[in-house]
mmCIF file of C-alpha atoms and ligand atoms in Angstrom:
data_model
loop_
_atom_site.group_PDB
_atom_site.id
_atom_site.type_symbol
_atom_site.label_atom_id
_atom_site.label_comp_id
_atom_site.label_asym_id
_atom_site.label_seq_id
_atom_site.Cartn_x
_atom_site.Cartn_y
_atom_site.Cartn_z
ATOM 1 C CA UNK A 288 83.961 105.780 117.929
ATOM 2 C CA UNK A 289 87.521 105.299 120.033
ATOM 3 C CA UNK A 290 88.579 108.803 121.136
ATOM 4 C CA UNK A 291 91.578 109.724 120.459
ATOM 5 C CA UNK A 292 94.192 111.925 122.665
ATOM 6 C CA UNK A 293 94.042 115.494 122.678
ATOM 7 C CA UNK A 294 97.263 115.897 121.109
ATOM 8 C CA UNK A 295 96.848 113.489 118.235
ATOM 9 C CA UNK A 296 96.703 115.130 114.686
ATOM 10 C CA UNK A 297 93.527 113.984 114.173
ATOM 11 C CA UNK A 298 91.061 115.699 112.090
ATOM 12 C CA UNK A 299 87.662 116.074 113.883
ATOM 13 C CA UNK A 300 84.547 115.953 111.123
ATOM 14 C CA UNK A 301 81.262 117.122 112.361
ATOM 15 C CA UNK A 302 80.436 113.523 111.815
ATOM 16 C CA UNK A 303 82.571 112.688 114.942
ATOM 17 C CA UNK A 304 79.845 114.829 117.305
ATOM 18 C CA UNK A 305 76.896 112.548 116.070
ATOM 19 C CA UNK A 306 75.886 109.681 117.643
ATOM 20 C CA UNK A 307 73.110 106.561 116.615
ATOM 21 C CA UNK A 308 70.552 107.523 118.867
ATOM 22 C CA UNK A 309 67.177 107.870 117.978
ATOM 23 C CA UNK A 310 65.831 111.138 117.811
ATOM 24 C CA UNK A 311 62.093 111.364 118.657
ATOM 25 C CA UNK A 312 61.681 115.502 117.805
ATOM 26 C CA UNK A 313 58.577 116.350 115.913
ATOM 27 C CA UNK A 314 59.335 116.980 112.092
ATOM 28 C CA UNK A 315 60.283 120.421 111.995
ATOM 29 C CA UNK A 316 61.898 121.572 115.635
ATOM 30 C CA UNK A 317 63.493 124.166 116.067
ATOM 31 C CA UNK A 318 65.995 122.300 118.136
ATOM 32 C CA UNK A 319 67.487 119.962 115.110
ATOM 33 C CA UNK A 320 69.153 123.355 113.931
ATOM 34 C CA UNK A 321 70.520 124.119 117.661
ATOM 35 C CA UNK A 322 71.572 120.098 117.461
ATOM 36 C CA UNK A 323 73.775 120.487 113.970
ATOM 37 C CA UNK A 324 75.004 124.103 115.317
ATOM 38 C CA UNK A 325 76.525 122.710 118.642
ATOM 39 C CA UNK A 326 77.792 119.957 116.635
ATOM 40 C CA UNK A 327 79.178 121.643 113.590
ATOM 41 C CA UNK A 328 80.757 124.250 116.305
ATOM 42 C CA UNK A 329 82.940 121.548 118.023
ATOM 43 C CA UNK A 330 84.409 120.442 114.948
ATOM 44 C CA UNK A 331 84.984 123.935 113.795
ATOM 45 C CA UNK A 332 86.690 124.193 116.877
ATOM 46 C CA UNK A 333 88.484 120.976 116.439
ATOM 47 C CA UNK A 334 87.473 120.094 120.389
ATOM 48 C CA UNK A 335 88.319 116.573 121.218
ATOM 49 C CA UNK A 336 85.125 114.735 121.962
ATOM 50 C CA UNK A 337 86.671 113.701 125.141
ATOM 51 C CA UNK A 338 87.559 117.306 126.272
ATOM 52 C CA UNK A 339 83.406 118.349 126.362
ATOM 53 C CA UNK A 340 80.768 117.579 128.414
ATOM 54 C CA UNK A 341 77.388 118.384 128.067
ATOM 55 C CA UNK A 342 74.607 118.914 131.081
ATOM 56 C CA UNK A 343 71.007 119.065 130.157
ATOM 57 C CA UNK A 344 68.101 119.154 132.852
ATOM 58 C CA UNK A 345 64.412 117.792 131.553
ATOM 59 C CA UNK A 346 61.982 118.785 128.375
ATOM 60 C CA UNK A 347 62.198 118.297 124.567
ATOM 61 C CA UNK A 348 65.698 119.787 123.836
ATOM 62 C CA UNK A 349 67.284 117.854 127.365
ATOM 63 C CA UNK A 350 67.813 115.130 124.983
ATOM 64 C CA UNK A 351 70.064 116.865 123.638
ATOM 65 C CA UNK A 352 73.479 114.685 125.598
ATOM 66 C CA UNK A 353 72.068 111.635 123.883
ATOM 67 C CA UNK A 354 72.585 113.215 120.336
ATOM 68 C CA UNK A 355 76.219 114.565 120.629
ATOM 69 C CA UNK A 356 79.411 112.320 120.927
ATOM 70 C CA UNK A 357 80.884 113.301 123.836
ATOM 71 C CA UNK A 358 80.216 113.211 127.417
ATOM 72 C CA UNK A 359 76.956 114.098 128.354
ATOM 73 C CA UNK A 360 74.861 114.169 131.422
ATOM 74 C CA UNK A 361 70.855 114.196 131.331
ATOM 75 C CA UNK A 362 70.442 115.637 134.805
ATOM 76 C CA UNK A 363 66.868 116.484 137.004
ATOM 77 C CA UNK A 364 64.323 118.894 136.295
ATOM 78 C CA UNK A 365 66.077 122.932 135.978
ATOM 79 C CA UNK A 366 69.228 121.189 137.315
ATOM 80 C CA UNK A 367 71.775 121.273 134.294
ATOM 81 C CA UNK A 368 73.815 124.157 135.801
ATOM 82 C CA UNK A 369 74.650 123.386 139.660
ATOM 83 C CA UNK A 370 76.030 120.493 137.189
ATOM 84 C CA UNK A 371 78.118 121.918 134.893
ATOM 85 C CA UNK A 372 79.662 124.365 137.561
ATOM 86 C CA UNK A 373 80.768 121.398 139.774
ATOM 87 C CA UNK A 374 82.247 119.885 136.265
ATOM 88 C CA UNK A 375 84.236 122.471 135.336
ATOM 89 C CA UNK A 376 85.335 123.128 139.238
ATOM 90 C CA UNK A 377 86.377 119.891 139.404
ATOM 91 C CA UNK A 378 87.860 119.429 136.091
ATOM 92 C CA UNK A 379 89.161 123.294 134.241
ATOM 93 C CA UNK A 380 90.556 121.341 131.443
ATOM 94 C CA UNK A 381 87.033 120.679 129.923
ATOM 95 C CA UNK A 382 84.718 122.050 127.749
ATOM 96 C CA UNK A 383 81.437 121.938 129.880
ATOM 97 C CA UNK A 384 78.123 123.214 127.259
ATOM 98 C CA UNK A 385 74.941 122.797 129.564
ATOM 99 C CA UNK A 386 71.701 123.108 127.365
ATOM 100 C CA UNK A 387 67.666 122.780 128.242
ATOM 101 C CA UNK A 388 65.106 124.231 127.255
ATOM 102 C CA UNK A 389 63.238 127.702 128.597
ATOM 103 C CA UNK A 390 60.770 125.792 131.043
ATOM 104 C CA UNK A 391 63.719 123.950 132.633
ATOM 105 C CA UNK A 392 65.950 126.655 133.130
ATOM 106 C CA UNK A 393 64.058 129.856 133.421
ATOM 107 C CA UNK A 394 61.111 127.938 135.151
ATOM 108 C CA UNK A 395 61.949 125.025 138.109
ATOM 109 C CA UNK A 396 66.233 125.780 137.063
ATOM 110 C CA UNK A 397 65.604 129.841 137.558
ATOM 111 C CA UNK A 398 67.310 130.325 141.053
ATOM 112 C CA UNK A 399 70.544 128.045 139.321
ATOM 113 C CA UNK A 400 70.445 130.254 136.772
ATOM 114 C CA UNK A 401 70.688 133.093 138.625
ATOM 115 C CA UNK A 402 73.687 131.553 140.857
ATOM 116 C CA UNK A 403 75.755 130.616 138.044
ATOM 117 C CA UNK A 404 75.681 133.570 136.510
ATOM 118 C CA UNK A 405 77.041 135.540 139.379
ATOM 119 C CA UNK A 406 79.775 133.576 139.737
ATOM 120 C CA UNK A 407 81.264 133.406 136.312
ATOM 121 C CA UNK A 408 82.410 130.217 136.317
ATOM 122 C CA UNK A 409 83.744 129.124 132.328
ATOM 123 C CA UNK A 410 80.684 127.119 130.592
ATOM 124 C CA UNK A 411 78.560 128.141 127.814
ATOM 125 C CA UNK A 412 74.353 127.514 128.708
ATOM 126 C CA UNK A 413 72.463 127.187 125.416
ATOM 127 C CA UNK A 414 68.665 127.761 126.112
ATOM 128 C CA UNK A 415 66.044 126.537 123.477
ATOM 129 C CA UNK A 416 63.460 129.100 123.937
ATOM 130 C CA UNK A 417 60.020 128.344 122.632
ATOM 131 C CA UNK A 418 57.251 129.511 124.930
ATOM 132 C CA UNK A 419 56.209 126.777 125.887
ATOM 133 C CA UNK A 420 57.016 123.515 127.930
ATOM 134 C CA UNK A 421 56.720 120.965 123.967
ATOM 135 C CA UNK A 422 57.502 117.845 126.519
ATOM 136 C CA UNK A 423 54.299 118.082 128.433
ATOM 137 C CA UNK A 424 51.843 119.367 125.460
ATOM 138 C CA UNK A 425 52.250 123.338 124.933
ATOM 139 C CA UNK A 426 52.357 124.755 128.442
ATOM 140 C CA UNK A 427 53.127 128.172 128.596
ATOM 141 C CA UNK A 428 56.876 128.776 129.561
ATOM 142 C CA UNK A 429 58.131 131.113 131.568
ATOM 143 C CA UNK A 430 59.140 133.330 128.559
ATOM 144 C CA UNK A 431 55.576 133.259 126.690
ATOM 145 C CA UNK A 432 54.210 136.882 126.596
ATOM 146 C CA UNK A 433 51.608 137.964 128.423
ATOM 147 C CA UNK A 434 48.224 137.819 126.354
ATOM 148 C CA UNK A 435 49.843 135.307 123.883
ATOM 149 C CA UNK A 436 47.559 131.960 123.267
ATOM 150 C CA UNK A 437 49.162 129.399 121.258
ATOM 151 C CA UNK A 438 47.117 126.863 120.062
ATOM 152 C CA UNK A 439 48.135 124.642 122.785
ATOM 153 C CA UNK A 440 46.362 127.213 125.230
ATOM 154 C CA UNK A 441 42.717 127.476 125.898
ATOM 155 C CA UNK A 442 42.750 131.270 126.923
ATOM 156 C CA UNK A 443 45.692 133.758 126.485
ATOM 157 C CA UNK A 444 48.688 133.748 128.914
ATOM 158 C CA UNK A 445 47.523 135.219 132.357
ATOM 159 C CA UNK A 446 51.527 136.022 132.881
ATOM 160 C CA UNK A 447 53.865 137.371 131.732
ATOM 161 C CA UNK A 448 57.129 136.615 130.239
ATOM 162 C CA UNK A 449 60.958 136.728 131.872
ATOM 163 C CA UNK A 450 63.094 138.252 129.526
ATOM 164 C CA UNK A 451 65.821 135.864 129.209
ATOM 165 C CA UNK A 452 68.762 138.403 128.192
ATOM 166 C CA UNK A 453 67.673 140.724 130.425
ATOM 167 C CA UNK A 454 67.837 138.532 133.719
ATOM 168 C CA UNK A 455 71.099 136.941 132.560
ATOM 169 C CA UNK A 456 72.845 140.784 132.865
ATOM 170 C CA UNK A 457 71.301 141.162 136.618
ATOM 171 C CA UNK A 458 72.676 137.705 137.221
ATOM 172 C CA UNK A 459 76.148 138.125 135.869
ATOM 173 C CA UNK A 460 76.548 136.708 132.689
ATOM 174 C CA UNK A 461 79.538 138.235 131.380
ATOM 175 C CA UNK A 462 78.646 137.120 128.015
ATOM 176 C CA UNK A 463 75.120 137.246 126.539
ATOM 177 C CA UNK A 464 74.299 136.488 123.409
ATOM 178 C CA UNK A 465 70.495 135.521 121.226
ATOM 179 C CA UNK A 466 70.421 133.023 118.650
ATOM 180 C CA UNK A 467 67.745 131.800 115.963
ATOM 181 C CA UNK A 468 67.581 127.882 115.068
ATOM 182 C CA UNK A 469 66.955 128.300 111.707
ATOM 183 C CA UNK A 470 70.559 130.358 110.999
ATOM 184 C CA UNK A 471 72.688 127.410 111.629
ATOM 185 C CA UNK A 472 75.864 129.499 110.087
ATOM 186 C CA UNK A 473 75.368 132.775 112.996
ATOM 187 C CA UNK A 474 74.752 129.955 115.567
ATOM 188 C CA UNK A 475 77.305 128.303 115.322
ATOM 189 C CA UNK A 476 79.530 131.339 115.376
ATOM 190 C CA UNK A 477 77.230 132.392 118.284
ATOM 191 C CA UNK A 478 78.679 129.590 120.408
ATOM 192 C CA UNK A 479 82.135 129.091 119.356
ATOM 193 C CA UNK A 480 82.148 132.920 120.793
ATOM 194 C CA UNK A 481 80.220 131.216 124.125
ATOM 195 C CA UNK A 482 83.315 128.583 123.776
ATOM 196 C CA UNK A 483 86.172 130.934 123.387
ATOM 197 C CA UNK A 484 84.565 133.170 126.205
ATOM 198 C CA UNK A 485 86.412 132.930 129.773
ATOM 199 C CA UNK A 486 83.468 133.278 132.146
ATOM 200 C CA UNK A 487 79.589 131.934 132.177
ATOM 201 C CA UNK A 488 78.143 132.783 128.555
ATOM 202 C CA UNK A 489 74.440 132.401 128.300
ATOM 203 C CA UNK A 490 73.145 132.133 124.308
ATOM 204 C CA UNK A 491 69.460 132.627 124.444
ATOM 205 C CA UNK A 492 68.359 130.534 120.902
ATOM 206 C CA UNK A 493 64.845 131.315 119.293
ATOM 207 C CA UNK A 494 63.804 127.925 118.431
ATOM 208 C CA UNK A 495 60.363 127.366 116.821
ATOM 209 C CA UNK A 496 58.081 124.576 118.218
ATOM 210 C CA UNK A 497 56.124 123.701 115.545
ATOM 211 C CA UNK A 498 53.851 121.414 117.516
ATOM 212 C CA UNK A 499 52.410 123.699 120.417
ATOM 213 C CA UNK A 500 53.668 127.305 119.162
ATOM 214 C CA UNK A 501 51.809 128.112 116.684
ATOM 215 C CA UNK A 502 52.757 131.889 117.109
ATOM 216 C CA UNK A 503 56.453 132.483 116.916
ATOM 217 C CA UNK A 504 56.379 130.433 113.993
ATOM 218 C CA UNK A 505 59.453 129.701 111.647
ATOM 219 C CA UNK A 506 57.232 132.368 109.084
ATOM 220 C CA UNK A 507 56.666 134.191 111.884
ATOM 221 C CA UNK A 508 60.432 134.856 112.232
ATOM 222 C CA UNK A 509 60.994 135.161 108.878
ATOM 223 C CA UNK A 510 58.648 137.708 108.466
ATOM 224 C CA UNK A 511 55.768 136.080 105.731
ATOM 225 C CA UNK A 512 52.895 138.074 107.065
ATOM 226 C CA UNK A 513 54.476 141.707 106.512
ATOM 227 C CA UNK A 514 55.650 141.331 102.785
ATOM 228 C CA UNK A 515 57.546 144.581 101.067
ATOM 229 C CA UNK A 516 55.071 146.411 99.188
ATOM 230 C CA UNK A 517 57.349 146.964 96.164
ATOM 231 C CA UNK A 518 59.209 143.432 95.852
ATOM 232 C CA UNK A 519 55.981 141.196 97.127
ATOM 233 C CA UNK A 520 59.373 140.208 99.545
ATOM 234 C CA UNK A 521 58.772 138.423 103.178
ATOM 235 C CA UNK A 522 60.557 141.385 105.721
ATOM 236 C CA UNK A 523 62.579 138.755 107.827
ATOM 237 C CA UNK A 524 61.747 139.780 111.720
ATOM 238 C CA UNK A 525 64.548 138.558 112.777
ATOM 239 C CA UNK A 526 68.273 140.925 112.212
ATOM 240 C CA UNK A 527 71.960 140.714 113.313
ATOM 241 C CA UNK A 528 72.719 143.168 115.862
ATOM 242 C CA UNK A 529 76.433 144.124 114.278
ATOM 243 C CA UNK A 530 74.871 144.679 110.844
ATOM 244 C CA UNK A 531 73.806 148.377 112.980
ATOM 245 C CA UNK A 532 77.355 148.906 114.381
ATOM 246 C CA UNK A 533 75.876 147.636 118.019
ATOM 247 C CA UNK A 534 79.108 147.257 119.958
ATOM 248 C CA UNK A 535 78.474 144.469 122.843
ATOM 249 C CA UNK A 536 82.652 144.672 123.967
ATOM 250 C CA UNK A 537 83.445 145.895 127.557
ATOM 251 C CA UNK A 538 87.341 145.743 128.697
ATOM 252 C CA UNK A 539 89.649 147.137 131.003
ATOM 253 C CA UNK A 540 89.760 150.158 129.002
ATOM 254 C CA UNK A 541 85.792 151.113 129.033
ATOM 255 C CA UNK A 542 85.314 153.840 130.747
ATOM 256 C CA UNK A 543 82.248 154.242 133.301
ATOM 257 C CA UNK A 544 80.552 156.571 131.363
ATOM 258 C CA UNK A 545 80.541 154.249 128.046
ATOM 259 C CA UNK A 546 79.914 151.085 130.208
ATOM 260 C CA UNK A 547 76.451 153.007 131.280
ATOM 261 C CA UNK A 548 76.282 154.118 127.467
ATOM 262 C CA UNK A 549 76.152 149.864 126.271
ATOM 263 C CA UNK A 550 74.575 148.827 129.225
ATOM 264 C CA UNK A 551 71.528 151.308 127.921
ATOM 265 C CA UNK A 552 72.287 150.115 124.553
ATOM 266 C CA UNK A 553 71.663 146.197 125.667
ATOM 267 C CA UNK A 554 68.155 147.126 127.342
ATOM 268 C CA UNK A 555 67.168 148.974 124.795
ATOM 269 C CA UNK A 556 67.639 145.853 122.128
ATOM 270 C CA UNK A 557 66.774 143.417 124.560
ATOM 271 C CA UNK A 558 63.397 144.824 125.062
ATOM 272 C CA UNK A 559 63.229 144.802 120.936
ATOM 273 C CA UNK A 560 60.775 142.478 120.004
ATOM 274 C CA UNK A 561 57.355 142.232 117.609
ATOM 275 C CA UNK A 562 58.288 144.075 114.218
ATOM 276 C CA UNK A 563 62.005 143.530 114.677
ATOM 277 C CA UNK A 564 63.955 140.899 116.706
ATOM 278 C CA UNK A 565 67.215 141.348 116.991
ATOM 279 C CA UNK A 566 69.937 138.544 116.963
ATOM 280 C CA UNK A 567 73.822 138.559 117.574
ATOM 281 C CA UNK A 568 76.226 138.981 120.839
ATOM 282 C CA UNK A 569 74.496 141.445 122.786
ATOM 283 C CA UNK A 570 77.183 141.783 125.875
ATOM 284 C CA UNK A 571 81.434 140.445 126.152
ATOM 285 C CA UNK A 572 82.486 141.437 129.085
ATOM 286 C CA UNK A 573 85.889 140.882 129.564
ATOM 287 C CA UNK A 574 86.698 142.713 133.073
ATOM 288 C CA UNK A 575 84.900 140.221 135.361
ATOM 289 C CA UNK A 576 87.698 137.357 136.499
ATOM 290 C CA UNK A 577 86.251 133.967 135.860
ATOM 291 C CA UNK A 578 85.910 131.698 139.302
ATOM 292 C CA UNK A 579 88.284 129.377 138.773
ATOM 293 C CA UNK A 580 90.722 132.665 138.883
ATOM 294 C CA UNK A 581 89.178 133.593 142.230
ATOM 295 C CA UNK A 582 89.691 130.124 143.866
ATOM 296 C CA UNK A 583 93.125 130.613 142.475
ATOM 297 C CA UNK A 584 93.587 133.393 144.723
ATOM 298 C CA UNK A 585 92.671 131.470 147.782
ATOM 299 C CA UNK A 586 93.470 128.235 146.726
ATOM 300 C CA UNK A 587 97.296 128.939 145.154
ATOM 301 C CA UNK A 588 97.971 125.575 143.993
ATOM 302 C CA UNK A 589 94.309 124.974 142.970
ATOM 303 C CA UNK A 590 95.420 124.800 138.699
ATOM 304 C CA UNK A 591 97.230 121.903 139.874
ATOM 305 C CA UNK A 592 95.275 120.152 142.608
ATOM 306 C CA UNK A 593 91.913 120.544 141.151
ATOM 307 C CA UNK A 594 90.551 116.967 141.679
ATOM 308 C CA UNK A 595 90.274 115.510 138.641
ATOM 309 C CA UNK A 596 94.042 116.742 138.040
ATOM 310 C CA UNK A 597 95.015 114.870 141.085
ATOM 311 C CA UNK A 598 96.881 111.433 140.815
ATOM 312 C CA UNK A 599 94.545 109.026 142.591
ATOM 313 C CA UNK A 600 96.849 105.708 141.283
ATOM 314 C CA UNK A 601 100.332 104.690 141.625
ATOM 315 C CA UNK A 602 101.780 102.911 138.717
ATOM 316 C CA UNK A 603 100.543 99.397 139.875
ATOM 317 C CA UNK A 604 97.330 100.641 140.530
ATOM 318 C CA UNK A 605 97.645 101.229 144.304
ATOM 319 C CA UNK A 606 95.577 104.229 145.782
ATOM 320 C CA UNK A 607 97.337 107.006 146.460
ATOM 321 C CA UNK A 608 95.228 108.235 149.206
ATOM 322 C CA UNK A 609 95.614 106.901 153.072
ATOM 323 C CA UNK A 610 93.031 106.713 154.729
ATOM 324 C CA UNK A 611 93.724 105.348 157.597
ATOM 325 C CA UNK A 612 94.542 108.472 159.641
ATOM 326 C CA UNK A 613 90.804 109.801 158.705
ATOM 327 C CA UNK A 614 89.260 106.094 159.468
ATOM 328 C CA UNK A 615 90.520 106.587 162.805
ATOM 329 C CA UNK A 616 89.666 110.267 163.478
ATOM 330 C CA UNK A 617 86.194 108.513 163.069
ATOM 331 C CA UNK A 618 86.987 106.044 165.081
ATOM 332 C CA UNK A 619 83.754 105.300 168.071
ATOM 333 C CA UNK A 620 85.762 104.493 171.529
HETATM 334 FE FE1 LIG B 191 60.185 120.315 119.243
HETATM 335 FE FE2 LIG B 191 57.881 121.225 120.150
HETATM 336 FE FE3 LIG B 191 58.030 118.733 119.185
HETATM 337 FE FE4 LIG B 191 59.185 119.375 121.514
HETATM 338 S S1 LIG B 191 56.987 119.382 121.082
HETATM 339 S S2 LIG B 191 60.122 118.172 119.857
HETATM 340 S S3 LIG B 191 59.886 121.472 121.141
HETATM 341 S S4 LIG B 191 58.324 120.636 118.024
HETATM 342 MG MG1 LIG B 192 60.276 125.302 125.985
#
């Protein structure tokens, strides 16, 4: 499709985010409702196609760049956020999603992880979280419980699993939030909040692998083995935090005392999980300045001169840049 400018009045359909690609995900992934969320969000959001770029680093659901119609990067192995941070460094006016799946990112991609978060820089990292690496035949992934055995494993998991929330508070997420693929309508809320967020947000998406995990099924989510006595009923596993008045907001007006209340209330429903599984944004915090702010400080004219803000061109085309004085500061006598 031609792009259009940013400040054209034109209507963006979530037809606009789709591209002709072929998609080779097994009948049933998890990750086709993660697709239709990202791309439903963007034209809820009426983003310019232009405006976003999305990183990805290796597996199943790094494919994900070749499905959505906008910029998009399929980097290295665990390598989708060094990425996106040097994106949205260089460029602040985009909209930088990087996605992958929890092999990628919480496996080979965990130290990255752990550096973006502490430095708050503005992107939103959507990670399809399975249990397994689906690309290379059912693996366990670094967030498969210990003891689990899918059927893809020939003895139960000897280790056991990161919890993905829980590591993205030590590392500095300033918002966290948990996802489920088959609720297209939360998830898509889920990351136009990510979006809207100014800092790193890290939405952590339960996303069924049909193929290899043959434990945290789709009807294991929704609850078909533990049926209500009374109404025959499945009792969904899966909940929405806010529907129990969880409160994930911390501004410049929480006090200590309530900041150590939430932060007790986050661990306490990120550790939830077997009967009940809890879904929704689990932590905004708001009192963290974003990096580009702190550059800002040091840098004062850095809004301006970020490099892909700089004029590289005159009008006929002419660099702007002389480098002749640098040429000859390398110059061998
Ligand atoms: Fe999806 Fe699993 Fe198939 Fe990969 S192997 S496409 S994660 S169902
Ligand atoms: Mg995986």
């Amino acid at each position: 499709m031609a792009f259009e400018l940013a400040t054209s009045p034109v209507q963006y359909k979530p037809a606009d985010y789709k591209t002709e690609a072929h998609n080779d995900w097994c009948p049933g992934c998890g990750d086709f409702g993660i697709l239709s969320s990202v791309q439903l969000t963007l034209a809820d959001m009426q983003i310019a196609p232009h405006r976003v770029v999305i990183f990805s680093g290796i597996g199943c659901s790094s494919k994900i760049p070749h499905f959505v119609n906008t910029y998009g990067i399929h980097t290295l192995h665990g390598r989708s956020l060094p990425f996106a941070v040097g994106a949205k460094l260089a460029n602040p006016d985009l909209t930088v999603i990087a996605a992958g799946g929890d092999g990628d990112g919480l496996g080979i991609g965990v130290g990255h992880f752990v550096s973006a978060g502490r430095r708050n820089v503005d992107f939103t990292y959507i990670l399809f979280n399975n249990g397994v690496y689906g690309l290379t035949k059912g693996q366990a992934s670094p967030t498969l419980r210990f003891g689990v055995k899918t059927k893809s494993l020939p003895q139960p998991n000897i280790n056991d699993g990161v919890n993905p929330l829980l590591l993205a508070l030590a590392a500095g997420f300033t918002f966290i939030a948990r996802g489920y693929s088959y609720d297209v309508k939360h998830l898509r809320e889920l990351i136009r909040l990510g979006i809207e967020h100014k800092g790193s947000a890290y939405i952590d998406v339960l996303q069924p692998c049909p193929t290899y995990n043959d434990i945290n099924t789709k009807d294991w989510y929704g609850g078909d083995d533990r049926k209500d006595p009374q109404t025959g009923k499945a009792l969904p596993r899966v909940y929405k935090l806010n529907q129990n008045g969880y409160d994930p907001a911390i501004g410049p007006n929480t006090d200590d005392a309530e900041i150590q209340t939430k932060l007790g209330h986050f661990i306490e429903k990120a550790m939830e999980w077997g009967e009940r599984v809890p879904v929704g944004v689990f932590l905004k915090n708001d009192t963290v300045p974003s990096y580009d702010l702190r550059i800002a400080e040091r840098i004062k004219n850095y809004f301006d001169a970020a490099p892909a803000r700089r004029t590289i061109a005159d009008a006929e085309g002419k660099p702007m840049a002389d480098l002749a004085g640098f040429f000859e500061e390398l110059r061998v006598t």
